Amino acid sequence: MLTISADAVDQALTFPGLVETLRAAFREGAVQPVRHHHEVERPDGATSTLLLMPAWTDFHAAGTSAGGHIGVKIVTVSPDNNAIGKPAVMGLYLLLNGATGEPEALIDGQRLTQWRTACASALAAHYLAREDASRLLVVGAGALSPFLAKAHSAVRPIKTIRIWNRTPANAEKVAADLRAEGFAAEAASDLDAELGQADIVSSATITTMPLVKGALLKPGAHVDLVGGFTPTMRESDDDAITRARIYVDTRAGATKEAGDIVQPLASGVLIPEAIVADLHELARGEKQGRQGPGEITLFKSVGAALEDLAAGIAVYNALKP
């Protein structure tokens, strides 16, 4: 069994390559039960979240019982980790042989999640963002933010990147790291002003108070919501929902777990029929993406086990002896 570090994951993947891998995965499908979501109450009064995300090759759809893979990601989310200088999200990915169940690889789950999450957003942007989108706003300066900047830049001609965070120093650090890699990135101080200028808004926070204000979005903008993964978290307001055509990564996950979808559905601001498509339907050509240059689109991602499985297989295939 291979043990694959974060650095090895970086060596195994490219943003354009993983976007195409995910496109094929959503087109072909896999068996992916809705993830297990558990709240862990700790003695100090804080709460962590334990996520278990299994998936396996759809042998029936593939027409064969040979080969294939089984995978499961184990993730913990502890928001207060930031106070002690540790990432909020920790995780491991276990990849198994689909025929025998033999463990094939244990992969750094944090890095795999960063790659697949960013590339799923970029895949959605391929269908939903304007082809000439050049100004990107990243809301949040966590570990995922540089991956989102690079992934969106891989599918659209991004010329300007702005990073906004409640703590300006954190935004500047992300921007400086991106500049060191050749991206035109700067920290932003005025979120509302940036919302009015951005062609793509990519938000990755765990806020419960919406930061993305729909009234400020310019015609033709694309909104990519990544961070809120529980019904109580919400990154966009009702105006963003009512002004945009709505897309999700998976209907089952988004309508159950994503506050940006669950809350508007509960209040009647959004009806289920107004969710235009998920990534399966877009990748298979069953539904269309952007309909015109002035349209506002909104994509909500909560993460799908299929993405981890596809990315994990790609990493394993690139590194196995």
XYZ file of C-alpha atoms in Angstrom:
321
model
C 0.000 0.000 0.000
C 1.289 3.431 -0.928
C 1.363 6.242 1.615
C 0.994 9.474 -0.352
C 1.890 12.848 1.172
C 0.538 16.290 0.336
C 3.667 17.076 -1.675
C 3.249 13.867 -3.654
C -0.380 14.775 -4.417
C 0.849 18.112 -5.773
C 3.337 16.338 -8.010
C 0.719 13.906 -9.314
C -1.980 16.401 -10.347
C -2.482 19.429 -12.589
C -5.467 21.739 -12.528
C -6.473 21.280 -16.200
C -5.928 17.544 -15.904
C -8.038 17.103 -12.776
C -10.839 19.262 -14.195
C -11.057 16.839 -17.109
C -10.842 13.848 -14.769
C -13.793 15.190 -12.788
C -15.735 15.937 -15.958
C -15.369 12.279 -16.980
C -16.265 11.094 -13.471
C -19.499 13.105 -13.364
C -20.347 11.946 -16.870
C -19.756 8.263 -16.088
C -20.994 8.233 -12.497
C -20.135 6.187 -9.413
C -21.962 4.784 -6.418
C -21.808 7.469 -3.726
C -24.095 7.225 -0.705
C -24.910 10.560 0.928
C -22.051 11.217 3.309
C -22.255 10.468 7.013
C -22.296 13.715 8.985
C -21.753 13.603 12.749
C -21.419 16.379 15.314
C -18.798 15.601 17.958
C -19.345 17.446 21.239
C -16.038 17.940 23.057
C -15.385 18.315 26.792
C -14.284 21.934 26.290
C -17.749 22.813 24.986
C -16.664 23.198 21.380
C -18.050 21.059 18.573
C -16.178 19.304 15.798
C -17.664 17.635 12.739
C -16.836 14.116 11.549
C -17.547 13.352 7.895
C -17.340 9.918 6.262
C -17.538 9.946 2.475
C -17.620 6.538 0.724
C -17.797 5.854 -3.006
C -17.027 3.028 -5.377
C -16.906 2.284 -9.047
C -20.340 1.733 -10.582
C -19.633 -1.785 -11.825
C -23.144 -2.244 -13.210
C -22.939 0.902 -15.327
C -19.462 -0.050 -16.477
C -20.697 -3.463 -17.565
C -17.960 -5.358 -15.713
C -17.264 -6.800 -12.292
C -13.501 -6.683 -12.719
C -11.144 -3.954 -11.562
C -12.470 -0.719 -10.184
C -11.926 0.943 -6.841
C -13.551 1.619 -3.494
C -12.659 4.722 -1.540
C -13.594 6.447 1.684
C -12.555 9.830 3.035
C -12.488 10.509 6.755
C -12.617 14.224 7.545
C -12.816 16.263 10.722
C -13.692 19.948 10.819
C -12.689 21.882 13.951
C -13.233 25.619 13.318
C -11.340 26.690 16.450
C -8.125 25.069 15.178
C -7.214 28.400 13.602
C -6.552 29.792 17.073
C -3.740 27.280 17.574
C -2.284 27.575 14.097
C -3.693 24.335 12.704
C -5.977 23.806 9.687
C -9.679 23.576 10.446
C -10.040 20.594 8.112
C -8.094 17.364 8.672
C -8.489 14.168 6.719
C -7.232 10.972 5.132
C -8.337 9.110 2.000
C -8.219 5.321 1.816
C -8.286 3.794 -1.682
C -9.072 0.086 -2.030
C -9.041 -2.410 -4.855
C -12.625 -2.757 -6.023
C -12.450 -6.507 -6.640
C -10.505 -7.688 -3.590
C -10.892 -4.871 -1.072
C -7.109 -4.747 -0.695
C -5.830 -1.328 0.460
C -3.935 0.373 -2.366
C -3.166 3.842 -1.035
C -3.524 6.084 1.992
C -3.567 9.643 0.678
C -3.287 12.993 2.454
C -6.967 13.903 2.697
C -6.536 17.617 3.201
C -4.555 18.076 0.014
C -6.789 15.748 -2.002
C -9.818 17.739 -0.803
C -8.235 21.046 -1.761
C -7.467 19.836 -5.278
C -10.792 18.166 -5.991
C -12.901 20.948 -4.445
C -11.168 23.670 -6.436
C -11.305 21.669 -9.652
C -15.019 20.898 -9.179
C -15.595 24.656 -8.927
C -13.507 25.183 -12.060
C -15.491 22.481 -13.858
C -18.695 24.304 -12.982
C -17.167 27.609 -14.088
C -16.381 26.029 -17.457
C -20.136 25.720 -18.005
C -21.338 28.772 -16.075
C -18.780 31.619 -16.128
C -18.442 33.949 -19.102
C -15.717 32.834 -21.484
C -14.056 36.249 -21.149
C -14.175 36.304 -17.320
C -10.931 37.977 -16.256
C -11.469 39.345 -12.722
C -11.658 36.857 -9.860
C -12.612 37.633 -6.262
C -11.809 34.988 -3.648
C -13.695 35.468 -0.382
C -11.824 33.804 2.472
C -8.104 33.222 2.916
C -8.023 29.677 4.228
C -5.992 26.786 2.855
C -8.416 26.315 -0.053
C -8.214 29.885 -1.379
C -5.021 29.587 -3.488
C -6.311 26.357 -5.011
C -9.524 28.097 -6.054
C -7.530 30.939 -7.604
C -5.351 28.545 -9.595
C -8.210 26.271 -10.660
C -10.390 29.123 -11.950
C -7.348 30.537 -13.732
C -6.951 27.184 -15.498
C -10.371 27.416 -17.190
C -10.850 31.166 -17.684
C -8.479 34.009 -18.761
C -8.084 35.445 -15.267
C -5.940 38.586 -15.266
C -6.755 40.042 -11.842
C -7.215 38.196 -8.544
C -8.450 39.834 -5.369
C -8.386 38.071 -1.991
C -10.658 39.301 0.807
C -10.633 38.052 4.379
C -11.888 39.363 7.713
C -8.245 39.400 8.811
C -6.440 41.506 6.171
C -3.029 40.045 6.989
C -4.263 36.580 6.028
C -5.534 37.875 2.697
C -2.207 39.545 2.001
C -0.308 36.337 2.750
C -2.383 34.360 0.226
C -2.004 37.124 -2.347
C 1.765 37.274 -1.810
C 2.088 33.520 -2.263
C 0.097 33.700 -5.491
C 2.228 36.600 -6.745
C 5.320 34.498 -6.106
C 3.875 31.952 -8.535
C 3.230 34.565 -11.206
C -0.415 35.471 -10.570
C -1.595 39.096 -10.457
C -3.058 38.861 -6.968
C -3.691 41.510 -4.337
C -5.467 41.683 -1.008
C -8.802 43.526 -1.048
C -10.048 45.766 1.746
C -13.581 46.611 0.539
C -15.622 43.455 -0.044
C -18.735 45.238 -1.304
C -16.773 47.186 -3.900
C -15.059 44.018 -5.120
C -18.384 42.185 -5.411
C -19.531 44.839 -7.865
C -16.493 44.365 -10.118
C -15.838 40.629 -10.094
C -16.565 38.372 -13.061
C -16.229 35.342 -10.783
C -16.824 35.376 -7.026
C -15.455 32.264 -5.313
C -16.312 32.085 -1.625
C -14.839 29.531 0.792
C -15.788 30.467 4.352
C -17.707 28.930 7.235
C -19.794 32.030 7.906
C -23.405 31.877 9.048
C -23.990 35.507 8.024
C -24.028 35.987 4.225
C -21.043 37.832 2.808
C -21.964 37.652 -0.893
C -24.684 40.262 -1.445
C -26.677 39.582 -4.580
C -27.715 43.197 -5.099
C -24.066 44.141 -5.661
C -23.295 41.529 -8.332
C -22.797 42.865 -11.834
C -24.646 41.391 -14.826
C -22.793 38.381 -16.162
C -21.173 37.469 -12.848
C -20.677 33.879 -11.760
C -20.843 33.006 -8.049
C -19.024 29.922 -6.758
C -20.010 28.978 -3.195
C -17.740 26.399 -1.599
C -17.511 26.920 2.129
C -20.897 26.398 3.794
C -21.325 22.660 4.336
C -24.118 22.597 6.953
C -27.718 23.918 6.868
C -26.783 26.688 9.342
C -23.899 28.062 7.260
C -24.658 30.529 4.496
C -22.329 32.587 2.300
C -24.882 34.309 -0.003
C -28.094 36.190 0.687
C -31.585 35.867 -0.779
C -30.849 38.521 -3.416
C -28.081 36.337 -4.830
C -30.487 33.399 -5.051
C -33.289 35.368 -6.711
C -31.030 37.123 -9.239
C -29.157 34.015 -10.342
C -29.757 30.764 -12.163
C -28.909 28.093 -9.588
C -26.680 25.049 -10.095
C -25.294 22.498 -7.613
C -22.695 19.748 -7.559
C -25.238 17.099 -6.485
C -28.906 17.682 -5.790
C -29.039 15.159 -2.933
C -26.152 16.750 -1.082
C -26.918 20.411 -1.716
C -30.621 20.214 -0.825
C -29.853 18.401 2.419
C -26.650 19.994 3.717
C -25.977 23.385 2.084
C -27.419 26.351 3.947
C -27.240 28.446 0.764
C -29.779 26.048 -0.745
C -31.568 24.603 2.309
C -32.516 27.951 3.836
C -33.972 29.515 0.642
C -35.885 26.283 -0.006
C -37.335 26.392 3.518
C -38.386 30.031 3.205
C -39.829 29.692 -0.306
C -37.286 32.053 -1.866
C -36.108 29.070 -3.931
C -38.209 26.200 -5.243
C -36.669 22.810 -6.088
C -37.581 23.200 -9.768
C -35.463 26.364 -9.955
C -32.267 24.357 -9.433
C -31.367 24.184 -13.098
C -28.823 21.360 -13.082
C -26.144 19.496 -11.191
C -22.684 18.560 -12.428
C -23.866 15.158 -13.621
C -26.414 16.784 -15.939
C -23.976 19.425 -17.169
C -21.209 16.900 -17.862
C -23.601 14.613 -19.733
C -25.044 17.456 -21.794
C -28.519 16.840 -20.385
C -28.885 20.435 -19.177
C -27.339 23.666 -20.390
C -25.150 26.082 -18.490
C -24.919 29.816 -19.055
C -27.601 31.121 -21.429
C -26.324 34.634 -22.130
C -23.587 37.167 -21.365
C -25.691 39.196 -18.917
C -26.970 36.267 -16.890
C -25.888 35.786 -13.274
C -25.118 32.177 -12.378
C -24.612 30.611 -8.964
C -23.004 27.250 -8.224
C -23.216 25.661 -4.784
C -20.740 22.936 -3.907
C -20.920 20.785 -0.788
C -18.521 18.138 -2.029
C -19.205 14.736 -3.524
C -17.494 11.442 -2.716
C -17.249 10.801 -6.456
C -14.802 13.719 -6.669
C -12.540 12.214 -4.016
C -12.672 8.797 -5.668
C -11.769 10.194 -9.101
C -8.963 12.348 -7.699
C -7.660 9.527 -5.517
C -7.533 7.126 -8.460
C -5.738 9.762 -10.548
C -3.116 10.257 -7.842
C -2.648 6.505 -7.355
C -2.309 5.857 -11.092
C 0.264 8.616 -11.410
C 2.432 7.360 -8.536
C 2.065 3.571 -8.381
C 5.167 1.559 -9.320
